[in-house]
Short mmCIF file of C-alpha atoms and ligand atoms in Angstrom, two decimals:
data_model
loop_
_atom_site.label_atom_id
_atom_site.label_comp_id
_atom_site.label_asym_id
_atom_site.label_seq_id
_atom_site.Cartn_x
_atom_site.Cartn_y
_atom_site.Cartn_z
CA MET A 1 18.77 -10.87 7.18
CA LYS A 2 16.56 -7.80 7.66
CA VAL A 3 14.54 -6.02 4.98
CA LEU A 4 14.46 -2.21 5.19
CA LYS A 5 11.97 -0.25 3.10
CA PHE A 6 12.22 3.50 2.61
CA GLY A 7 9.22 5.39 1.23
CA GLY A 8 9.01 8.30 -1.19
CA THR A 9 9.63 11.11 1.31
CA SER A 10 12.55 9.19 2.84
CA VAL A 11 14.33 9.19 -0.56
CA GLY A 12 12.69 12.44 -1.75
CA SER A 13 15.91 14.44 -2.30
CA ALA A 14 19.67 13.98 -2.52
CA GLU A 15 19.93 14.99 1.15
CA ARG A 16 17.33 12.42 2.19
CA MET A 17 19.10 9.69 0.21
CA LYS A 18 22.33 10.52 2.04
CA SER A 19 20.52 10.16 5.40
CA VAL A 20 19.14 6.78 4.31
CA ALA A 21 22.67 5.68 3.42
CA SER A 22 23.90 6.56 6.92
CA LEU A 23 20.90 4.85 8.49
CA ILE A 24 21.42 1.54 6.73
CA LYS A 25 25.13 1.56 7.66
CA LYS A 26 24.12 1.01 11.30
CA ASN A 27 23.31 -2.62 10.49
CA ALA A 28 26.03 -5.08 11.44
CA GLU A 29 24.74 -7.71 9.00
CA PRO A 30 23.87 -7.54 5.28
CA VAL A 31 20.43 -6.07 4.55
CA ILE A 32 17.99 -5.87 1.66
CA VAL A 33 16.95 -2.26 1.03
CA VAL A 34 13.66 -1.65 -0.81
CA LEU A 35 13.14 1.86 -2.18
CA SER A 36 10.11 3.74 -3.47
CA ALA A 37 10.35 6.36 -6.18
CA MET A 38 11.38 9.86 -5.00
CA SER A 39 8.26 11.56 -3.61
CA GLY A 40 6.07 13.14 -6.28
CA THR A 41 7.58 11.07 -9.10
CA THR A 42 4.86 8.40 -9.36
CA ASN A 43 2.19 11.12 -9.30
CA SER A 44 4.01 12.93 -12.13
CA LEU A 45 4.23 9.68 -14.09
CA VAL A 46 0.49 9.10 -13.60
CA GLU A 47 -0.15 12.61 -14.93
CA LEU A 48 2.14 11.89 -17.86
CA ALA A 49 0.22 8.69 -18.67
CA THR A 50 -3.10 10.57 -18.51
CA ASN A 51 -1.80 13.05 -21.09
CA LEU A 52 -0.47 10.27 -23.28
CA TYR A 53 -3.85 8.52 -23.27
CA ALA A 54 -5.37 11.84 -24.35
CA LYS A 55 -2.67 12.18 -27.07
CA ASN A 56 -1.73 15.49 -25.52
CA HIS A 57 1.90 15.13 -26.61
CA ALA A 58 2.99 18.74 -26.10
CA LYS A 59 1.92 18.67 -22.44
CA ALA A 60 3.49 15.19 -22.04
CA ASN A 61 6.84 16.46 -23.32
CA GLU A 62 6.61 19.41 -20.97
CA LEU A 63 6.02 17.09 -17.99
CA ILE A 64 8.94 14.85 -18.97
CA SER A 65 11.31 17.83 -19.28
CA SER A 66 10.29 19.29 -15.96
CA LEU A 67 10.79 15.93 -14.19
CA GLU A 68 14.12 15.47 -15.96
CA ASN A 69 15.31 18.90 -14.79
CA LYS A 70 14.43 18.02 -11.21
CA TYR A 71 16.48 14.81 -11.45
CA LYS A 72 19.40 16.62 -13.11
CA GLN A 73 19.54 18.92 -10.09
CA GLU A 74 19.30 16.01 -7.63
CA ILE A 75 22.26 14.16 -9.13
CA LYS A 76 24.35 17.34 -8.89
CA ASN A 77 23.50 17.48 -5.18
CA LEU A 78 24.06 13.77 -4.66
CA TYR A 79 27.48 12.98 -6.14
CA THR A 80 30.91 14.58 -5.98
CA THR A 81 32.95 12.35 -8.29
CA GLU A 82 32.99 13.09 -12.01
CA SER A 83 32.82 9.45 -13.09
CA ILE A 84 29.73 8.74 -10.98
CA LEU A 85 28.09 11.98 -12.09
CA ASN A 86 28.61 10.90 -15.71
CA LYS A 87 27.17 7.48 -14.95
CA ALA A 88 24.13 9.11 -13.33
CA ALA A 89 23.71 11.53 -16.26
CA ASN A 90 23.67 8.52 -18.64
CA LEU A 91 21.13 6.81 -16.39
CA LEU A 92 18.82 9.84 -16.57
CA LYS A 93 19.26 10.08 -20.33
CA TYR A 94 18.31 6.41 -20.71
CA HIS A 95 15.14 6.67 -18.62
CA PHE A 96 13.95 10.04 -19.94
CA ASP A 97 14.59 9.04 -23.58
CA TYR A 98 12.54 5.93 -22.81
CA LEU A 99 9.68 8.12 -21.52
CA ARG A 100 9.92 10.40 -24.57
CA ALA A 101 9.54 7.42 -26.89
CA PHE A 102 5.95 7.01 -25.67
CA THR A 103 4.98 10.43 -27.01
CA GLN A 104 5.03 9.00 -30.53
CA ASP A 105 3.42 5.59 -30.26
CA MET A 106 0.11 4.01 -29.44
CA PHE A 107 -0.60 4.13 -25.72
CA THR A 108 -2.30 1.33 -23.76
CA VAL A 109 -2.44 0.11 -20.17
CA ASN A 110 0.79 -1.89 -20.68
CA GLU A 111 2.71 1.22 -21.68
CA GLU A 112 1.25 3.02 -18.67
CA LYS A 113 2.60 0.37 -16.33
CA ALA A 114 6.03 0.53 -17.97
CA ILE A 115 5.99 4.30 -17.44
CA LEU A 116 4.99 4.02 -13.77
CA ALA A 117 7.95 1.68 -13.17
CA GLN A 118 10.52 4.35 -14.08
CA GLY A 119 10.39 6.10 -10.69
CA GLU A 120 11.62 3.11 -8.69
CA LEU A 121 14.14 2.13 -11.39
CA LEU A 122 15.63 5.63 -11.15
CA SER A 123 15.69 5.98 -7.34
CA THR A 124 17.30 2.58 -6.74
CA ALA A 125 20.01 3.05 -9.39
CA MET A 126 20.79 6.55 -8.09
CA PHE A 127 21.01 5.29 -4.52
CA GLN A 128 23.26 2.39 -5.48
CA PHE A 129 25.58 4.79 -7.36
CA TYR A 130 25.79 6.85 -4.19
CA LEU A 131 26.77 3.79 -2.13
CA GLU A 132 29.35 2.98 -4.80
CA GLU A 133 30.78 6.49 -4.52
CA GLN A 134 30.91 5.98 -0.75
CA LYS A 135 32.87 2.75 -1.37
CA GLU A 136 30.16 0.67 0.27
CA SER A 137 29.72 -2.91 -0.84
CA SER A 138 26.36 -2.86 -2.65
CA VAL A 139 24.50 -4.35 -5.58
CA LEU A 140 21.16 -3.83 -7.35
CA LEU A 141 18.73 -6.75 -7.35
CA PRO A 142 16.28 -6.09 -10.21
CA ALA A 143 12.76 -6.61 -8.82
CA LEU A 144 11.58 -7.42 -12.35
CA ASN A 145 13.67 -10.62 -12.15
CA PHE A 146 11.83 -12.03 -9.12
CA MET A 147 8.70 -10.08 -8.16
CA ARG A 148 5.77 -11.66 -9.97
CA LEU A 149 1.97 -11.83 -10.06
CA ASP A 150 0.02 -15.04 -10.67
CA GLU A 151 -2.99 -15.56 -12.95
CA ASN A 152 -5.25 -13.92 -10.35
CA GLU A 153 -3.01 -10.83 -10.30
CA GLU A 154 -1.86 -11.70 -6.78
CA PRO A 155 1.83 -11.93 -5.79
CA ASP A 156 3.15 -15.45 -6.37
CA LEU A 157 5.11 -16.06 -3.16
CA ASN A 158 6.60 -19.38 -4.33
CA TYR A 159 7.89 -17.85 -7.56
CA ILE A 160 9.23 -14.83 -5.65
CA GLU A 161 10.98 -17.07 -3.11
CA THR A 162 12.71 -19.22 -5.76
CA HIS A 163 13.77 -16.37 -8.00
CA LEU A 164 14.86 -14.01 -5.23
CA LYS A 165 17.05 -16.78 -3.82
CA GLN A 166 18.59 -17.23 -7.28
CA GLU A 167 19.36 -13.50 -7.43
CA LEU A 168 20.91 -13.57 -3.96
CA ASP A 169 22.97 -16.66 -4.83
CA LYS A 170 24.30 -14.89 -7.94
CA ASN A 171 25.34 -11.93 -5.80
CA LYS A 172 26.88 -13.37 -2.66
CA GLY A 173 28.97 -11.37 -0.22
CA PHE A 174 27.55 -7.83 -0.48
CA ASN A 175 26.49 -5.72 2.51
CA PHE A 176 23.64 -3.84 0.82
CA TYR A 177 21.20 -5.41 -1.63
CA ILE A 178 19.14 -2.62 -3.19
CA THR A 179 15.86 -3.33 -4.95
CA GLN A 180 12.78 -1.57 -6.31
CA GLY A 181 9.53 -1.47 -4.38
CA PHE A 182 6.15 -1.44 -6.17
CA ILE A 183 7.18 -2.91 -9.54
CA CYS A 184 6.77 -6.49 -10.70
CA ARG A 185 5.88 -8.61 -13.71
CA ASN A 186 2.50 -10.17 -14.37
CA ILE A 187 1.79 -13.74 -15.44
CA PHE A 188 2.55 -12.79 -19.07
CA GLY A 189 5.96 -11.40 -18.09
CA GLU A 190 4.88 -7.81 -18.75
CA ILE A 191 5.84 -4.96 -16.41
CA ASP A 192 3.16 -4.45 -13.78
CA ASN A 193 2.90 -3.09 -10.25
CA LEU A 194 1.51 -3.84 -6.78
CA LYS A 195 -0.82 -0.78 -6.88
CA ARG A 196 -0.19 2.61 -5.32
CA GLY A 197 1.75 2.46 -2.07
CA GLY A 198 2.93 -1.02 -3.10
CA SER A 199 6.55 -0.70 -1.93
CA ASP A 200 5.42 -1.76 1.55
CA TYR A 201 3.99 -4.89 -0.05
CA THR A 202 7.30 -5.56 -1.83
CA ALA A 203 9.16 -5.35 1.50
CA SER A 204 6.74 -7.72 3.19
CA LEU A 205 6.87 -10.20 0.29
CA ILE A 206 10.66 -10.18 0.32
CA GLY A 207 10.70 -10.53 4.12
CA ALA A 208 8.36 -13.51 3.88
CA ALA A 209 10.27 -15.07 0.96
CA ILE A 210 13.62 -15.06 2.78
CA GLN A 211 12.11 -15.58 6.26
CA ALA A 212 13.77 -12.32 7.32
CA LYS A 213 14.57 -11.54 10.93
CA GLU A 214 12.54 -8.34 10.62
CA ILE A 215 10.88 -6.07 8.08
CA GLN A 216 11.39 -2.37 8.75
CA ILE A 217 9.11 0.15 7.05
CA TRP A 218 10.83 3.54 7.28
CA THR A 219 8.56 6.49 6.54
CA ASP A 220 7.85 10.11 7.51
CA ILE A 221 5.97 9.46 10.76
CA ASP A 222 6.88 7.66 14.00
CA GLY A 223 4.71 4.59 13.53
CA MET A 224 1.03 3.72 13.29
CA HIS A 225 -1.00 6.44 15.01
CA ASN A 226 -4.31 6.00 16.82
CA ASN A 227 -6.16 8.06 14.19
CA ASP A 228 -5.56 9.59 10.76
CA PRO A 229 -3.13 12.50 11.30
CA ARG A 230 -4.21 13.99 7.97
CA VAL A 231 -7.74 14.42 9.30
CA VAL A 232 -7.58 15.03 13.07
CA ASP A 233 -5.27 17.40 14.96
CA LYS A 234 -4.01 15.27 17.83
CA THR A 235 -2.80 11.70 17.47
CA HIS A 236 -0.22 9.45 19.14
CA PRO A 237 1.91 6.53 17.95
CA ILE A 238 1.01 2.99 19.05
CA GLU A 239 3.94 0.97 20.38
CA GLN A 240 2.65 -2.50 19.62
CA LEU A 241 0.05 -4.09 17.37
CA SER A 242 -0.80 -7.64 16.42
CA PHE A 243 -0.69 -8.68 12.74
CA ASP A 244 -4.50 -8.88 12.80
CA GLU A 245 -4.91 -5.39 14.20
CA ALA A 246 -2.36 -3.86 11.80
CA ALA A 247 -3.89 -5.68 8.83
CA GLU A 248 -7.36 -4.29 9.66
CA LEU A 249 -6.01 -0.74 9.97
CA ALA A 250 -4.03 -1.00 6.73
CA TYR A 251 -6.94 -2.49 4.80
CA PHE A 252 -9.37 0.08 6.16
CA GLY A 253 -7.39 3.15 5.21
CA ALA A 254 -4.35 3.79 7.44
CA LYS A 255 -2.18 5.05 4.59
CA ILE A 256 1.09 4.33 6.40
CA LEU A 257 0.73 0.72 5.22
CA HIS A 258 -0.36 -0.64 1.82
CA PRO A 259 -3.78 -2.33 2.30
CA THR A 260 -2.63 -5.94 2.06
CA CYS A 261 1.06 -5.67 2.97
CA ILE A 262 0.79 -7.28 6.42
CA LEU A 263 -0.41 -10.63 5.04
CA PRO A 264 2.90 -12.08 3.73
CA ALA A 265 4.75 -11.09 6.94
CA GLN A 266 1.97 -12.62 9.01
CA LYS A 267 1.97 -15.81 6.94
CA ARG A 268 5.66 -16.41 7.70
CA ASN A 269 5.58 -14.78 11.14
CA VAL A 270 8.16 -12.06 10.39
CA PRO A 271 7.93 -9.05 12.75
CA VAL A 272 7.29 -5.68 11.10
CA LYS A 273 8.55 -2.39 12.53
CA LEU A 274 7.28 1.03 11.45
CA LEU A 275 10.00 3.66 11.88
CA ASN A 276 10.56 7.34 11.13
CA THR A 277 13.51 8.36 8.92
CA MET A 278 13.38 11.90 10.32
CA GLN A 279 13.46 10.62 13.93
CA PRO A 280 15.36 7.32 13.73
CA ASP A 281 15.52 6.89 17.50
CA ALA A 282 11.77 7.12 18.07
CA LYS A 283 10.25 3.80 19.19
CA GLY A 284 7.82 3.45 16.27
CA THR A 285 5.40 0.54 16.09
CA LEU A 286 6.22 -3.14 16.44
CA ILE A 287 3.83 -5.55 14.72
CA THR A 288 3.97 -9.22 15.73
CA LYS A 289 1.63 -12.16 16.22
CA ASP A 290 1.09 -11.23 19.86
CA PHE A 291 -1.79 -9.17 21.13
CA ALA A 292 -0.55 -6.53 23.52
CA GLY A 293 -2.79 -4.64 25.91
CA SER A 294 -6.53 -4.49 25.83
CA GLY A 295 -9.14 -2.02 24.68
CA ILE A 296 -9.48 0.16 21.63
CA LYS A 297 -6.18 1.24 20.08
CA ALA A 298 -6.86 2.99 16.80
CA VAL A 299 -9.35 4.03 14.14
CA ALA A 300 -9.00 4.28 10.37
CA ALA A 301 -11.31 5.25 7.53
CA LYS A 302 -11.72 3.90 4.03
CA ASP A 303 -13.50 6.06 1.42
CA GLY A 304 -15.01 5.19 -1.94
CA ILE A 305 -17.38 2.57 -0.57
CA THR A 306 -20.67 1.61 -2.21
CA SER A 307 -23.35 -0.16 -0.22
CA ILE A 308 -25.90 -2.48 -1.81
CA SER A 309 -29.08 -3.72 -0.13
CA ILE A 310 -31.23 -6.60 -1.30
CA LYS A 311 -34.68 -6.92 0.23
CA SER A 312 -36.64 -10.05 -0.38
CA GLY A 313 -39.44 -12.06 1.19
CA ARG A 314 -37.67 -15.12 -0.25
CA MET A 315 -34.96 -14.74 2.37
CA LEU A 316 -37.38 -15.50 5.19
CA LEU A 317 -36.64 -18.96 6.63
CA ALA A 318 -34.78 -19.87 3.42
CA TYR A 319 -31.40 -21.46 3.14
CA GLY A 320 -29.12 -20.91 0.16
CA PHE A 321 -30.28 -17.32 -0.32
CA LEU A 322 -27.06 -15.72 0.89
CA ARG A 323 -25.01 -18.18 -1.12
CA SER A 324 -26.77 -17.09 -4.31
CA VAL A 325 -26.13 -13.44 -3.43
CA PHE A 326 -22.43 -14.04 -2.73
CA GLU A 327 -22.04 -15.99 -5.96
CA VAL A 328 -22.95 -12.87 -7.93
CA PHE A 329 -19.99 -11.02 -6.34
CA GLU A 330 -17.73 -14.01 -6.88
CA ARG A 331 -18.62 -14.16 -10.58
CA HIS A 332 -17.64 -10.51 -10.92
CA LYS A 333 -14.45 -10.88 -8.83
CA THR A 334 -15.67 -8.16 -6.47
CA PRO A 335 -14.72 -8.55 -2.80
CA ILE A 336 -17.25 -7.71 -0.09
CA ASP A 337 -15.98 -5.70 2.89
CA MET A 338 -18.89 -5.40 5.33
CA ILE A 339 -22.15 -7.27 5.63
CA THR A 340 -25.24 -6.97 7.83
CA THR A 341 -28.43 -8.98 7.64
CA SER A 342 -31.99 -8.93 8.89
CA GLU A 343 -34.51 -11.69 8.28
CA VAL A 344 -35.78 -10.07 5.07
CA ALA A 345 -32.82 -8.02 3.84
CA VAL A 346 -29.08 -8.04 3.47
CA SER A 347 -26.75 -5.05 3.06
CA LEU A 348 -23.15 -5.30 1.97
CA THR A 349 -20.36 -3.02 0.83
CA ILE A 350 -17.83 -3.08 -1.99
CA ASP A 351 -14.90 -0.76 -2.71
CA THR A 352 -15.01 -0.88 -6.49
CA ASP A 353 -17.75 0.06 -8.94
CA LYS A 354 -16.08 -1.74 -11.83
CA HIS A 355 -18.83 -4.36 -12.23
CA LEU A 356 -21.58 -2.58 -10.30
CA LYS A 357 -23.97 -2.44 -13.24
CA GLU A 358 -23.85 -6.19 -13.88
CA ILE A 359 -23.99 -6.97 -10.14
CA ILE A 360 -27.15 -4.88 -9.66
CA GLU A 361 -28.76 -6.48 -12.68
CA GLU A 362 -28.10 -10.01 -11.42
CA LEU A 363 -29.12 -9.22 -7.84
CA GLY A 364 -32.41 -7.86 -9.19
CA GLU A 365 -33.52 -11.47 -9.68
CA PHE A 366 -33.52 -12.01 -5.90
CA GLY A 367 -35.44 -8.96 -4.76
CA GLN A 368 -35.50 -5.21 -4.52
CA VAL A 369 -32.00 -3.72 -4.84
CA SER A 370 -30.91 -0.29 -3.64
CA VAL A 371 -27.47 1.31 -3.92
CA ASP A 372 -25.79 4.09 -1.91
CA ARG A 373 -22.52 5.57 -3.15
CA ASP A 374 -19.96 7.86 -1.48
CA GLN A 375 -19.86 5.91 1.75
CA THR A 376 -16.98 5.52 4.21
CA ILE A 377 -16.13 2.59 6.47
CA ILE A 378 -14.78 3.61 9.86
CA CYS A 379 -12.85 0.76 11.41
CA ILE A 380 -12.22 0.75 15.15
CA VAL A 381 -9.42 -1.63 16.08
CA GLY A 382 -8.06 -3.10 19.30
CA ASN A 383 -8.53 -5.94 21.68
CA VAL A 384 -12.31 -5.72 22.09
CA SER A 385 -12.80 -8.96 23.99
CA PHE A 386 -16.32 -10.42 23.78
CA ASP A 387 -16.14 -11.11 27.53
CA LYS A 388 -15.91 -7.46 28.47
CA SER A 389 -18.71 -4.96 28.30
CA GLY A 390 -18.74 -1.36 27.15
CA TYR A 391 -16.74 -1.26 23.87
CA ALA A 392 -19.76 -0.92 21.57
CA GLN A 393 -21.28 1.62 23.94
CA LYS A 394 -18.13 3.77 23.85
CA VAL A 395 -18.13 3.76 20.05
CA PHE A 396 -21.81 4.61 19.74
CA ASN A 397 -21.68 7.29 22.42
CA ALA A 398 -18.85 8.94 20.50
CA LEU A 399 -20.82 8.70 17.25
CA SER A 400 -24.13 9.87 18.71
CA GLU A 401 -24.32 12.86 16.32
CA ILE A 402 -23.47 10.85 13.19
CA PRO A 403 -26.08 9.01 11.08
CA VAL A 404 -24.83 5.41 10.91
CA ARG A 405 -25.84 3.28 7.89
CA MET A 406 -24.37 -0.11 8.93
CA ILE A 407 -22.69 -1.61 11.99
CA SER A 408 -20.47 -4.67 12.10
CA TYR A 409 -19.40 -6.11 15.45
CA GLY A 410 -18.62 -9.66 16.41
CA GLY A 411 -16.77 -10.84 13.29
CA SER A 412 -13.57 -10.86 15.30
CA GLU A 413 -12.47 -9.74 18.72
CA ASN A 414 -10.42 -6.98 17.27
CA ASN A 415 -12.66 -4.67 15.39
CA VAL A 416 -15.92 -2.81 15.21
CA SER A 417 -16.82 -1.21 11.86
CA VAL A 418 -19.45 1.32 10.96
CA LEU A 419 -20.56 2.64 7.60
CA ILE A 420 -21.37 6.34 7.25
CA LYS A 421 -21.78 8.85 4.42
CA SER A 422 -18.35 10.18 3.41
CA GLU A 423 -19.45 13.74 4.15
CA TYR A 424 -19.47 12.82 7.88
CA LYS A 425 -15.98 11.25 7.89
CA LYS A 426 -14.06 14.14 9.41
CA GLN A 427 -16.71 14.74 12.07
CA ALA A 428 -16.78 11.01 12.90
CA LEU A 429 -13.00 10.69 13.21
CA GLN A 430 -12.87 13.79 15.41
CA ALA A 431 -15.72 12.52 17.57
CA LEU A 432 -14.00 9.14 18.01
CA ASN A 433 -10.74 10.89 18.88
CA LYS A 434 -12.56 12.69 21.67
CA GLY A 435 -14.78 9.83 22.83
CA LEU A 436 -12.21 7.01 22.68
CA PHE A 437 -8.88 8.75 23.22
CA ASN A 438 -9.88 11.85 25.21
CA TYR A 439 -8.42 14.37 22.74
P1 ADP B 1 5.73 6.46 2.34
O1 ADP B 1 5.92 7.36 1.18
O2 ADP B 1 6.89 6.40 3.27
O3 ADP B 1 5.22 5.10 1.96
P2 ADP B 1 3.03 7.22 3.04
O4 ADP B 1 2.67 8.64 2.69
O5 ADP B 1 2.55 6.17 2.14
O6 ADP B 1 4.60 7.16 3.23
O7 ADP B 1 2.52 6.88 4.51
C1 ADP B 1 2.82 7.73 5.60
C2 ADP B 1 1.67 8.68 5.83
O8 ADP B 1 0.50 7.95 6.22
C3 ADP B 1 1.87 9.62 7.01
O9 ADP B 1 2.60 10.76 6.62
C4 ADP B 1 0.45 9.93 7.46
O10 ADP B 1 0.00 11.17 6.97
C5 ADP B 1 -0.41 8.86 6.79
N1 ADP B 1 -1.27 8.15 7.73
C6 ADP B 1 -2.60 7.92 7.58
N2 ADP B 1 -3.11 7.26 8.62
C7 ADP B 1 -2.09 7.03 9.48
C8 ADP B 1 -1.98 6.40 10.75
N3 ADP B 1 -3.03 5.83 11.35
N4 ADP B 1 -0.77 6.38 11.35
C9 ADP B 1 0.30 6.94 10.78
N5 ADP B 1 0.27 7.55 9.57
C10 ADP B 1 -0.90 7.60 8.92
N1 LIG B 2 5.95 4.85 -5.84
C1 LIG B 2 4.74 4.11 -5.64
C2 LIG B 2 3.61 5.06 -5.26
O1 LIG B 2 3.83 6.26 -5.16
C3 LIG B 2 4.88 3.02 -4.61
C4 LIG B 2 5.16 3.47 -3.17
O2 LIG B 2 5.61 4.60 -2.95
O3 LIG B 2 4.97 2.66 -2.27
O4 LIG B 2 2.50 4.63 -5.12
MG1 MG B 3 3.35 4.43 1.34
#
């Protein structure tokens, strides 16, 4: 079985949903189809939640009505049969009444998560009604019945595997199994989610759970490009990437993939294809365990980084110093992205300031601590074999005009990372596009 995921733009209107329906019909075998919310919906729901936290109920009601009107128009464009239109109208009423109920009650993070789930619940039900109208054999698999987080708020692949199989066993013989991306339950059984952009993660988790033949991520661009198309003018798609290369790019900011979505596919060795709904015949990007080609393939940038330096004479010739430093981050459940050391100092980066205050306080015991915010990691990915010369030189030649705060090379043979101030990001990505890819 294959897993096909369609993102927000791909299901962003009635017309787009109809194109997705014709695309999935090209599969000779049954498929699992994972859908995001229609584009813009999750952002609107986030805005709604912000207003509900602020008890701004008039504005919240306004937002709900405007979203509801948009959906009312979409269902008119999507269906032709009266009975299905009525069913869809009831569906909208159910979900929008549900949203309105929150304008009266207490509002906490749990309610926010329940609100954010409505986008995917709506898009999948609407799409399945359309398939029904088209007399296609299809069924909804509720993600809330099988997609689950463990006590560390990480997806629980064993639970997902067992419960997804149960859902599939209950619903044998269909051609199209439709399910929601992004949404899940946490260890307490409450509605939760896999963080923004999480539908890719859903597809990869499902692909891993059923050992799918392939996971296809259908989006609005023809695969992973060599640079961020939102920042630089000229980019090109990359035909093939290894899991390691794709995982680095996703984690370090290539928005086409959710930061950790490659890991489940890699764990079970399921190939991932990135494809374009608007250009279904374009090659896209194939991601497998194999390394193809050599040299630098792509760059990505991750913002919102904070760097922390600890300078201490105690580090000199001492063992156990770094362990004590790392334990501080472990205690505060804060992952470290980059690290560089000298004999008397260590610098490292984190992408969340949630526990920064406590971390700085505790690190103060080891030496002099300094913090720089608003930093960006630029990650340069490819097959940068340690046996060949010139890769580092190419990168640093390209970045000769940019002040570089940290450099990381040698952790693996497939990336070089540098830390710069975020204000230089655009200039750095443009310079790398010129220096590495001749644009
Ligand atoms: P979807 O809604 O389908 O999940 P996303 O907006 O999350 O789509 O991801 C696709 C977008 O990712 C593209 O439109 C593009 O602007 C952006 N993007 C950022 N970096 C890259 C990259 N290296 N290659 C391709 N797309 C990228
Ligand atoms: N709808 C969610 C979001 O906008 C998940 C996704 O699209 O992948 O973040
Ligand atoms: Mg996305």
